PDB file of C-alpha atoms and ligand atoms in Angstrom:
ATOM      1  CA  MET A  27      36.438 -56.044 -27.538  1.00 83.00           C
ATOM      2  CA  GLY A  28      33.239 -57.448 -26.548  1.00 95.00           C
ATOM      3  CA  TYR A  29      32.764 -60.748 -24.808  1.00 98.00           C
ATOM      4  CA  ASN A  30      30.987 -63.365 -27.582  1.00 98.00           C
ATOM      5  CA  VAL A  31      29.067 -65.891 -27.224  1.00 98.00           C
ATOM      6  CA  ALA A  32      28.124 -67.916 -31.056  1.00 98.00           C
ATOM      7  CA  ILE A  33      24.999 -69.758 -31.102  1.00 98.00           C
ATOM      8  CA  ASP A  34      24.481 -71.606 -34.378  1.00 98.00           C
ATOM      9  CA  GLY A  35      21.920 -74.480 -35.330  1.00 96.00           C
ATOM     10  CA  PRO A  36      19.517 -75.297 -37.729  1.00 95.00           C
ATOM     11  CA  ALA A  37      15.716 -73.691 -38.466  1.00 88.00           C
ATOM     12  CA  GLY A  38      13.677 -73.891 -35.292  1.00 87.00           C
ATOM     13  CA  ALA A  39      16.012 -75.608 -33.078  1.00 94.00           C
ATOM     14  CA  GLY A  40      15.106 -72.458 -30.654  1.00 93.00           C
ATOM     15  CA  LYS A  41      18.071 -70.669 -30.893  1.00 96.00           C
ATOM     16  CA  SER A  42      16.416 -66.764 -30.772  1.00 94.00           C
ATOM     17  CA  THR A  43      14.405 -68.050 -27.898  1.00 95.00           C
ATOM     18  CA  ILE A  44      16.943 -69.212 -25.685  1.00 98.00           C
ATOM     19  CA  ALA A  45      19.597 -66.595 -26.893  1.00 98.00           C
ATOM     20  CA  LYS A  46      16.941 -63.836 -25.496  1.00 96.00           C
ATOM     21  CA  LEU A  47      16.865 -65.697 -22.296  1.00 97.00           C
ATOM     22  CA  VAL A  48      20.485 -66.115 -22.229  1.00 98.00           C
ATOM     23  CA  ALA A  49      21.094 -62.105 -23.088  1.00 97.00           C
ATOM     24  CA  LYS A  50      18.898 -61.127 -20.368  1.00 96.00           C
ATOM     25  CA  GLU A  51      20.168 -63.195 -17.654  1.00 97.00           C
ATOM     26  CA  LYS A  52      23.870 -62.280 -18.349  1.00 97.00           C
ATOM     27  CA  GLY A  53      23.110 -58.712 -19.892  1.00 96.00           C
ATOM     28  CA  TYR A  54      24.679 -59.124 -23.389  1.00 97.00           C
ATOM     29  CA  ILE A  55      23.097 -58.115 -26.245  1.00 96.00           C
ATOM     30  CA  TYR A  56      21.149 -60.299 -28.432  1.00 96.00           C
ATOM     31  CA  VAL A  57      22.060 -60.241 -32.357  1.00 97.00           C
ATOM     32  CA  ASP A  58      19.844 -62.024 -34.682  1.00 97.00           C
ATOM     33  CA  THR A  59      21.400 -62.561 -37.580  1.00 98.00           C
ATOM     34  CA  GLY A  60      18.654 -64.429 -39.647  1.00 96.00           C
ATOM     35  CA  ALA A  61      16.903 -61.026 -39.567  1.00 97.00           C
ATOM     36  CA  MET A  62      19.183 -59.337 -41.398  1.00 98.00           C
ATOM     37  CA  TYR A  63      19.266 -61.993 -44.224  1.00 98.00           C
ATOM     38  CA  ARG A  64      15.239 -61.993 -44.097  1.00 98.00           C
ATOM     39  CA  ALA A  65      15.697 -57.668 -44.522  1.00 98.00           C
ATOM     40  CA  LEU A  66      17.705 -58.665 -47.502  1.00 98.00           C
ATOM     41  CA  ALA A  67      14.990 -61.125 -48.497  1.00 98.00           C
ATOM     42  CA  ILE A  68      12.192 -58.510 -47.930  1.00 98.00           C
ATOM     43  CA  HIS A  69      14.232 -55.827 -50.228  1.00 98.00           C
ATOM     44  CA  PHE A  70      14.921 -58.879 -53.300  1.00 98.00           C
ATOM     45  CA  LEU A  71      10.905 -59.762 -52.756  1.00 98.00           C
ATOM     46  CA  LYS A  72      10.210 -56.173 -53.360  1.00 98.00           C
ATOM     47  CA  LYS A  73      12.146 -55.778 -56.129  1.00 98.00           C
ATOM     48  CA  ASN A  74      10.455 -58.665 -57.567  1.00 98.00           C
ATOM     49  CA  ILE A  75      13.637 -60.711 -57.841  1.00 98.00           C
ATOM     50  CA  ALA A  76      13.690 -64.651 -58.355  1.00 98.00           C
ATOM     51  CA  PRO A  77      16.318 -65.996 -56.061  1.00 97.00           C
ATOM     52  CA  GLU A  78      17.819 -67.939 -58.548  1.00 97.00           C
ATOM     53  CA  ASN A  79      18.458 -64.733 -60.482  1.00 98.00           C
ATOM     54  CA  THR A  80      21.814 -64.446 -58.741  1.00 98.00           C
ATOM     55  CA  ASP A  81      22.981 -61.652 -61.005  1.00 98.00           C
ATOM     56  CA  ALA A  82      19.571 -59.298 -60.063  1.00 98.00           C
ATOM     57  CA  VAL A  83      20.460 -60.386 -56.446  1.00 98.00           C
ATOM     58  CA  ILE A  84      23.893 -59.550 -56.376  1.00 98.00           C
ATOM     59  CA  ASP A  85      23.083 -56.110 -58.133  1.00 98.00           C
ATOM     60  CA  ALA A  86      20.059 -55.193 -55.639  1.00 98.00           C
ATOM     61  CA  CYS A  87      22.529 -55.783 -52.624  1.00 98.00           C
ATOM     62  CA  GLY A  88      24.159 -52.429 -53.924  1.00 96.00           C
ATOM     63  CA  ASP A  89      21.301 -50.371 -52.962  1.00 96.00           C
ATOM     64  CA  ALA A  90      20.511 -52.052 -49.747  1.00 97.00           C
ATOM     65  CA  GLU A  91      21.277 -50.890 -46.295  1.00 96.00           C
ATOM     66  CA  VAL A  92      20.333 -53.006 -43.640  1.00 97.00           C
ATOM     67  CA  SER A  93      21.305 -51.702 -40.277  1.00 95.00           C
ATOM     68  CA  ILE A  94      20.320 -52.690 -36.173  1.00 94.00           C
ATOM     69  CA  ARG A  95      18.984 -50.295 -33.641  1.00 95.00           C
ATOM     70  CA  TYR A  96      17.938 -51.700 -30.198  1.00 93.00           C
ATOM     71  CA  GLU A  97      14.658 -50.595 -28.818  1.00 92.00           C
ATOM     72  CA  ASP A  98      13.755 -51.486 -25.069  1.00 88.00           C
ATOM     73  CA  GLY A  99      16.460 -54.097 -25.468  1.00 85.00           C
ATOM     74  CA  ALA A 100      14.772 -55.637 -28.308  1.00 90.00           C
ATOM     75  CA  GLN A 101      16.894 -55.604 -31.816  1.00 93.00           C
ATOM     76  CA  GLN A 102      14.876 -53.604 -34.685  1.00 97.00           C
ATOM     77  CA  VAL A 103      15.889 -54.209 -38.179  1.00 97.00           C
ATOM     78  CA  TYR A 104      15.945 -51.644 -40.451  1.00 97.00           C
ATOM     79  CA  LEU A 105      16.230 -51.739 -44.436  1.00 98.00           C
ATOM     80  CA  ASN A 106      16.734 -48.535 -45.992  1.00 98.00           C
ATOM     81  CA  GLY A 107      15.842 -46.433 -43.045  1.00 97.00           C
ATOM     82  CA  GLU A 108      12.401 -48.312 -42.601  1.00 98.00           C
ATOM     83  CA  ASN A 109      11.922 -50.271 -39.731  1.00 98.00           C
ATOM     84  CA  VAL A 110      11.252 -53.747 -41.021  1.00 98.00           C
ATOM     85  CA  THR A 111      11.191 -56.134 -38.068  1.00 97.00           C
ATOM     86  CA  SER A 112       7.613 -56.561 -38.536  1.00 96.00           C
ATOM     87  CA  MET A 113       7.537 -58.243 -41.842  1.00 97.00           C
ATOM     88  CA  LEU A 114      10.301 -60.229 -41.336  1.00 97.00           C
ATOM     89  CA  ARG A 115       8.914 -63.700 -39.945  1.00 91.00           C
ATOM     90  CA  THR A 116       7.205 -64.952 -42.686  1.00 89.00           C
ATOM     91  CA  GLU A 117       7.526 -68.366 -44.611  1.00 84.00           C
ATOM     92  CA  GLU A 118       8.035 -66.627 -47.688  1.00 93.00           C
ATOM     93  CA  VAL A 119      10.594 -64.188 -46.406  1.00 96.00           C
ATOM     94  CA  GLY A 120      12.258 -67.198 -44.706  1.00 91.00           C
ATOM     95  CA  ASN A 121      12.568 -69.038 -47.782  1.00 90.00           C
ATOM     96  CA  MET A 122      13.718 -66.230 -49.840  1.00 96.00           C
ATOM     97  CA  ALA A 123      16.485 -65.744 -47.071  1.00 96.00           C
ATOM     98  CA  SER A 124      17.497 -68.929 -47.392  1.00 91.00           C
ATOM     99  CA  LYS A 125      17.945 -69.276 -50.918  1.00 93.00           C
ATOM    100  CA  THR A 126      19.723 -66.132 -51.249  1.00 97.00           C
ATOM    101  CA  SER A 127      21.785 -66.693 -48.108  1.00 95.00           C
ATOM    102  CA  ALA A 128      24.158 -69.323 -50.004  1.00 94.00           C
ATOM    103  CA  ILE A 129      24.999 -66.415 -52.364  1.00 96.00           C
ATOM    104  CA  PRO A 130      28.647 -64.950 -51.199  1.00 96.00           C
ATOM    105  CA  GLN A 131      28.146 -61.630 -51.884  1.00 97.00           C
ATOM    106  CA  VAL A 132      25.030 -61.560 -49.794  1.00 97.00           C
ATOM    107  CA  ARG A 133      27.098 -62.783 -47.022  1.00 97.00           C
ATOM    108  CA  GLU A 134      29.757 -60.294 -47.351  1.00 96.00           C
ATOM    109  CA  LYS A 135      27.340 -57.483 -47.053  1.00 96.00           C
ATOM    110  CA  LEU A 136      26.432 -58.608 -43.421  1.00 98.00           C
ATOM    111  CA  LEU A 137      29.968 -59.545 -42.782  1.00 97.00           C
ATOM    112  CA  GLU A 138      30.917 -56.095 -41.236  1.00 95.00           C
ATOM    113  CA  LEU A 139      27.679 -55.362 -39.753  1.00 96.00           C
ATOM    114  CA  GLN A 140      28.017 -58.519 -37.525  1.00 98.00           C
ATOM    115  CA  ARG A 141      31.423 -58.106 -36.752  1.00 98.00           C
ATOM    116  CA  THR A 142      31.282 -54.855 -35.566  1.00 97.00           C
ATOM    117  CA  LEU A 143      28.362 -55.525 -33.174  1.00 97.00           C
ATOM    118  CA  ALA A 144      30.769 -58.309 -32.036  1.00 98.00           C
ATOM    119  CA  ARG A 145      33.764 -55.867 -31.494  1.00 97.00           C
ATOM    120  CA  GLU A 146      31.558 -53.063 -29.790  1.00 96.00           C
ATOM    121  CA  ASN A 147      29.142 -54.895 -27.630  1.00 96.00           C
ATOM    122  CA  ASP A 148      29.321 -58.472 -24.847  1.00 97.00           C
ATOM    123  CA  VAL A 149      27.059 -60.251 -27.458  1.00 97.00           C
ATOM    124  CA  ILE A 150      25.313 -63.528 -27.915  1.00 98.00           C
ATOM    125  CA  MET A 151      24.985 -63.767 -31.611  1.00 98.00           C
ATOM    126  CA  ASP A 152      23.133 -66.532 -33.482  1.00 97.00           C
ATOM    127  CA  GLY A 153      22.998 -68.180 -37.211  1.00 96.00           C
ATOM    128  CA  ARG A 154      24.633 -70.388 -38.841  1.00 95.00           C
ATOM    129  CA  ASP A 155      27.937 -69.515 -39.201  1.00 96.00           C
ATOM    130  CA  ILE A 156      28.682 -67.667 -36.674  1.00 98.00           C
ATOM    131  CA  GLY A 157      31.031 -69.663 -34.500  1.00 98.00           C
ATOM    132  CA  THR A 158      32.822 -70.812 -37.976  1.00 96.00           C
ATOM    133  CA  ASN A 159      33.169 -68.094 -39.984  1.00 96.00           C
ATOM    134  CA  ILE A 160      32.122 -64.851 -38.499  1.00 97.00           C
ATOM    135  CA  LEU A 161      33.761 -64.942 -35.077  1.00 98.00           C
ATOM    136  CA  PRO A 162      36.213 -67.861 -35.080  1.00 98.00           C
ATOM    137  CA  ASP A 163      37.425 -66.237 -31.857  1.00 98.00           C
ATOM    138  CA  ALA A 164      34.214 -66.347 -29.970  1.00 98.00           C
ATOM    139  CA  ASP A 165      34.396 -66.736 -26.532  1.00 98.00           C
ATOM    140  CA  VAL A 166      31.741 -69.440 -26.044  1.00 98.00           C
ATOM    141  CA  LYS A 167      30.511 -71.307 -28.910  1.00 98.00           C
ATOM    142  CA  ILE A 168      27.018 -73.085 -28.987  1.00 98.00           C
ATOM    143  CA  PHE A 169      25.495 -75.523 -31.742  1.00 98.00           C
ATOM    144  CA  LEU A 170      21.959 -76.162 -30.606  1.00 98.00           C
ATOM    145  CA  THR A 171      19.828 -78.350 -32.672  1.00 97.00           C
ATOM    146  CA  ALA A 172      16.820 -80.971 -32.209  1.00 97.00           C
ATOM    147  CA  SER A 173      15.124 -83.685 -34.342  1.00 97.00           C
ATOM    148  CA  VAL A 174      13.331 -82.378 -37.294  1.00 97.00           C
ATOM    149  CA  GLU A 175      10.124 -84.207 -35.367  1.00 96.00           C
ATOM    150  CA  THR A 176      10.944 -82.264 -32.558  1.00 96.00           C
ATOM    151  CA  ARG A 177      11.458 -78.710 -34.187  1.00 97.00           C
ATOM    152  CA  ALA A 178       8.293 -79.355 -36.678  1.00 96.00           C
ATOM    153  CA  LYS A 179       6.440 -80.199 -33.487  1.00 95.00           C
ATOM    154  CA  ARG A 180       7.306 -77.060 -32.030  1.00 93.00           C
ATOM    155  CA  ARG A 181       6.227 -75.032 -34.984  1.00 91.00           C
ATOM    156  CA  TYR A 182       2.939 -76.824 -35.525  1.00 94.00           C
ATOM    157  CA  ASP A 183       2.260 -75.974 -31.897  1.00 94.00           C
ATOM    158  CA  GLU A 184       3.307 -72.482 -32.508  1.00 89.00           C
ATOM    159  CA  LEU A 185       1.015 -71.579 -35.502  1.00 89.00           C
ATOM    160  CA  THR A 186      -1.892 -73.709 -34.113  1.00 95.00           C
ATOM    161  CA  GLY A 187      -1.733 -71.539 -30.930  1.00 94.00           C
ATOM    162  CA  LYS A 188      -1.955 -68.581 -33.216  1.00 89.00           C
ATOM    163  CA  GLY A 189      -5.509 -69.968 -35.034  1.00 94.00           C
ATOM    164  CA  GLU A 190      -3.515 -70.927 -38.119  1.00 89.00           C
ATOM    165  CA  ALA A 191      -4.202 -73.835 -39.971  1.00 91.00           C
ATOM    166  CA  CYS A 192      -1.052 -76.346 -40.519  1.00 92.00           C
ATOM    167  CA  ASP A 193      -0.112 -79.503 -41.839  1.00 95.00           C
ATOM    168  CA  LEU A 194       2.573 -81.487 -39.270  1.00 96.00           C
ATOM    169  CA  GLU A 195       3.767 -83.400 -42.111  1.00 96.00           C
ATOM    170  CA  GLN A 196       4.229 -80.530 -44.428  1.00 95.00           C
ATOM    171  CA  ILE A 197       6.484 -78.710 -41.743  1.00 93.00           C
ATOM    172  CA  ALA A 198       8.771 -81.457 -41.007  1.00 96.00           C
ATOM    173  CA  LYS A 199       9.476 -81.500 -44.874  1.00 95.00           C
ATOM    174  CA  ASP A 200       9.841 -77.590 -45.126  1.00 91.00           C
ATOM    175  CA  ILE A 201      12.155 -77.877 -42.054  1.00 92.00           C
ATOM    176  CA  ALA A 202      14.326 -81.061 -43.819  1.00 94.00           C
ATOM    177  CA  ASP A 203      14.248 -78.860 -46.893  1.00 91.00           C
ATOM    178  CA  ARG A 204      15.873 -75.606 -45.219  1.00 89.00           C
ATOM    179  CA  ASP A 205      18.515 -78.044 -43.411  1.00 92.00           C
ATOM    180  CA  ALA A 206      19.408 -79.604 -46.506  1.00 92.00           C
ATOM    181  CA  ARG A 207      19.881 -75.759 -47.882  1.00 91.00           C
ATOM    182  CA  ASP A 208      21.300 -74.881 -45.178  1.00 90.00           C
ATOM    183  CA  MET A 209      24.245 -77.358 -44.462  1.00 93.00           C
ATOM    184  CA  ASN A 210      24.825 -77.811 -48.239  1.00 93.00           C
ATOM    185  CA  ARG A 211      25.895 -74.658 -49.875  1.00 92.00           C
ATOM    186  CA  GLU A 212      29.362 -74.020 -50.182  1.00 93.00           C
ATOM    187  CA  THR A 213      29.758 -70.827 -48.947  1.00 92.00           C
ATOM    188  CA  ALA A 214      29.331 -70.743 -45.095  1.00 91.00           C
ATOM    189  CA  PRO A 215      27.033 -73.690 -44.484  1.00 93.00           C
ATOM    190  CA  LEU A 216      25.546 -74.512 -41.189  1.00 94.00           C
ATOM    191  CA  LYS A 217      27.827 -76.995 -39.664  1.00 94.00           C
ATOM    192  CA  GLN A 218      29.462 -77.518 -36.176  1.00 97.00           C
ATOM    193  CA  ALA A 219      32.562 -75.571 -35.215  1.00 97.00           C
ATOM    194  CA  GLU A 220      35.511 -77.981 -34.046  1.00 97.00           C
ATOM    195  CA  ASP A 221      35.454 -76.447 -30.546  1.00 98.00           C
ATOM    196  CA  ALA A 222      31.684 -75.767 -30.204  1.00 98.00           C
ATOM    197  CA  ILE A 223      29.701 -77.105 -27.156  1.00 98.00           C
ATOM    198  CA  LEU A 224      26.724 -79.557 -28.858  1.00 98.00           C
ATOM    199  CA  VAL A 225      23.158 -78.901 -27.198  1.00 98.00           C
ATOM    200  CA  ASP A 226      20.638 -81.557 -28.321  1.00 97.00           C
ATOM    201  CA  SER A 227      17.356 -79.507 -26.900  1.00 96.00           C
ATOM    202  CA  SER A 228      15.019 -82.449 -28.539  1.00 96.00           C
ATOM    203  CA  HIS A 229      13.996 -83.675 -24.935  1.00 95.00           C
ATOM    204  CA  MET A 230      15.018 -80.681 -22.690  1.00 96.00           C
ATOM    205  CA  THR A 231      12.980 -77.905 -21.724  1.00 95.00           C
ATOM    206  CA  ILE A 232      13.714 -73.990 -22.142  1.00 96.00           C
ATOM    207  CA  PRO A 233      15.005 -73.321 -18.419  1.00 98.00           C
ATOM    208  CA  GLU A 234      16.556 -76.034 -18.709  1.00 98.00           C
ATOM    209  CA  VAL A 235      18.799 -75.026 -22.132  1.00 98.00           C
ATOM    210  CA  VAL A 236      19.126 -71.648 -20.955  1.00 98.00           C
ATOM    211  CA  SER A 237      20.823 -72.740 -18.092  1.00 98.00           C
ATOM    212  CA  GLU A 238      23.284 -75.225 -19.253  1.00 98.00           C
ATOM    213  CA  ILE A 239      24.095 -72.627 -21.976  1.00 98.00           C
ATOM    214  CA  CYS A 240      24.788 -70.085 -19.181  1.00 98.00           C
ATOM    215  CA  SER A 241      26.717 -72.633 -16.973  1.00 98.00           C
ATOM    216  CA  HIS A 242      29.283 -72.159 -19.896  1.00 98.00           C
ATOM    217  CA  CYS A 243      29.428 -68.563 -19.821  1.00 98.00           C
ATOM    218  CA  ARG A 244      30.648 -65.527 -18.042  1.00 95.00           C
TER     219      ARG A 244
HETATM  220  O1   DC B 402      17.742 -67.968 -38.523  1.00 88.78           O
HETATM  221  P1   DC B 402      16.438 -67.396 -39.501  1.00 88.78           P
HETATM  222  O2   DC B 402      15.365 -68.660 -39.440  1.00 88.78           O
HETATM  223  O3   DC B 402      15.595 -66.383 -39.339  1.00 88.78           O
HETATM  224  O4   DC B 402      17.460 -67.721 -40.705  1.00 88.78           O
HETATM  225  C1   DC B 402      16.707 -66.897 -41.892  1.00 88.78           C
HETATM  226  C2   DC B 402      17.941 -67.625 -42.988  1.00 88.78           C
HETATM  227  O5   DC B 402      18.924 -66.960 -43.342  1.00 88.78           O
HETATM  228  C3   DC B 402      18.474 -69.273 -43.008  1.00 88.78           C
HETATM  229  O6   DC B 402      17.644 -70.191 -43.761  1.00 88.78           O
HETATM  230  C4   DC B 402      19.405 -69.553 -43.426  1.00 88.78           C
HETATM  231  C5   DC B 402      19.818 -68.007 -43.522  1.00 88.78           C
HETATM  232  N1   DC B 402      21.020 -67.277 -42.463  1.00 88.78           N
HETATM  233  C6   DC B 402      22.350 -67.540 -42.799  1.00 88.78           C
HETATM  234  O7   DC B 402      22.734 -68.307 -43.972  1.00 88.78           O
HETATM  235  N2   DC B 402      23.450 -67.249 -41.929  1.00 88.78           N
HETATM  236  C7   DC B 402      23.042 -66.854 -40.680  1.00 88.78           C
HETATM  237  N3   DC B 402      24.033 -66.509 -39.977  1.00 88.78           N
HETATM  238  C8   DC B 402      21.527 -66.476 -40.381  1.00 88.78           C
HETATM  239  C9   DC B 402      20.988 -67.409 -41.675  1.00 88.78           C
END
């Protein structure tokens, strides 16, 4: 049985940045479950399936095989044998993942993969329902959040830093919409587990958040 740290929270709270750093410091494997939902989203997009077409999405799960490998310590996501890691982080894929991840059969598809990784390795696993649903017996549960304004500003800085034109208000609206979708769906909604430690990073630096989380971990 691996040592398991669950880290859940809304989009843009910095889960992946923080989890990667904690993984490095503690020698855990970092498991990004959002990337798995994004890989399935690519499969649905390739097939031109609308996320509202639940039957077609469920049907398409039948011929999608998502797997994870670690290359130089970094998670690589494969969809039907193709490495799709570099295609995961677009708004189109994120929105498709947010919508289709509300479908129970989509979640079911990824459950065993996530649990097996946690059983066989020491992991820090990030997502929305890791502490509540996937790993209810995780050794440490963190709920990492930040205000919508803070998360929007971070995303804005990231995009403008890459030279991409964007609008702060629109980003804030997208983040609020995504939160509402992730928190209000019927299956495995985003919520803080009762035994999770709440970390609000709105006014914390990255090293402060990493150190706070590491202080709770073995
Ligand atoms: O963390 P992310 O932005 O890469 O996740 C993309 C979408 O996938 C997110 O909007 C909700 C969904 N997701 C989920 O439902 N459960 C998870 N454990 C991880 C992600």
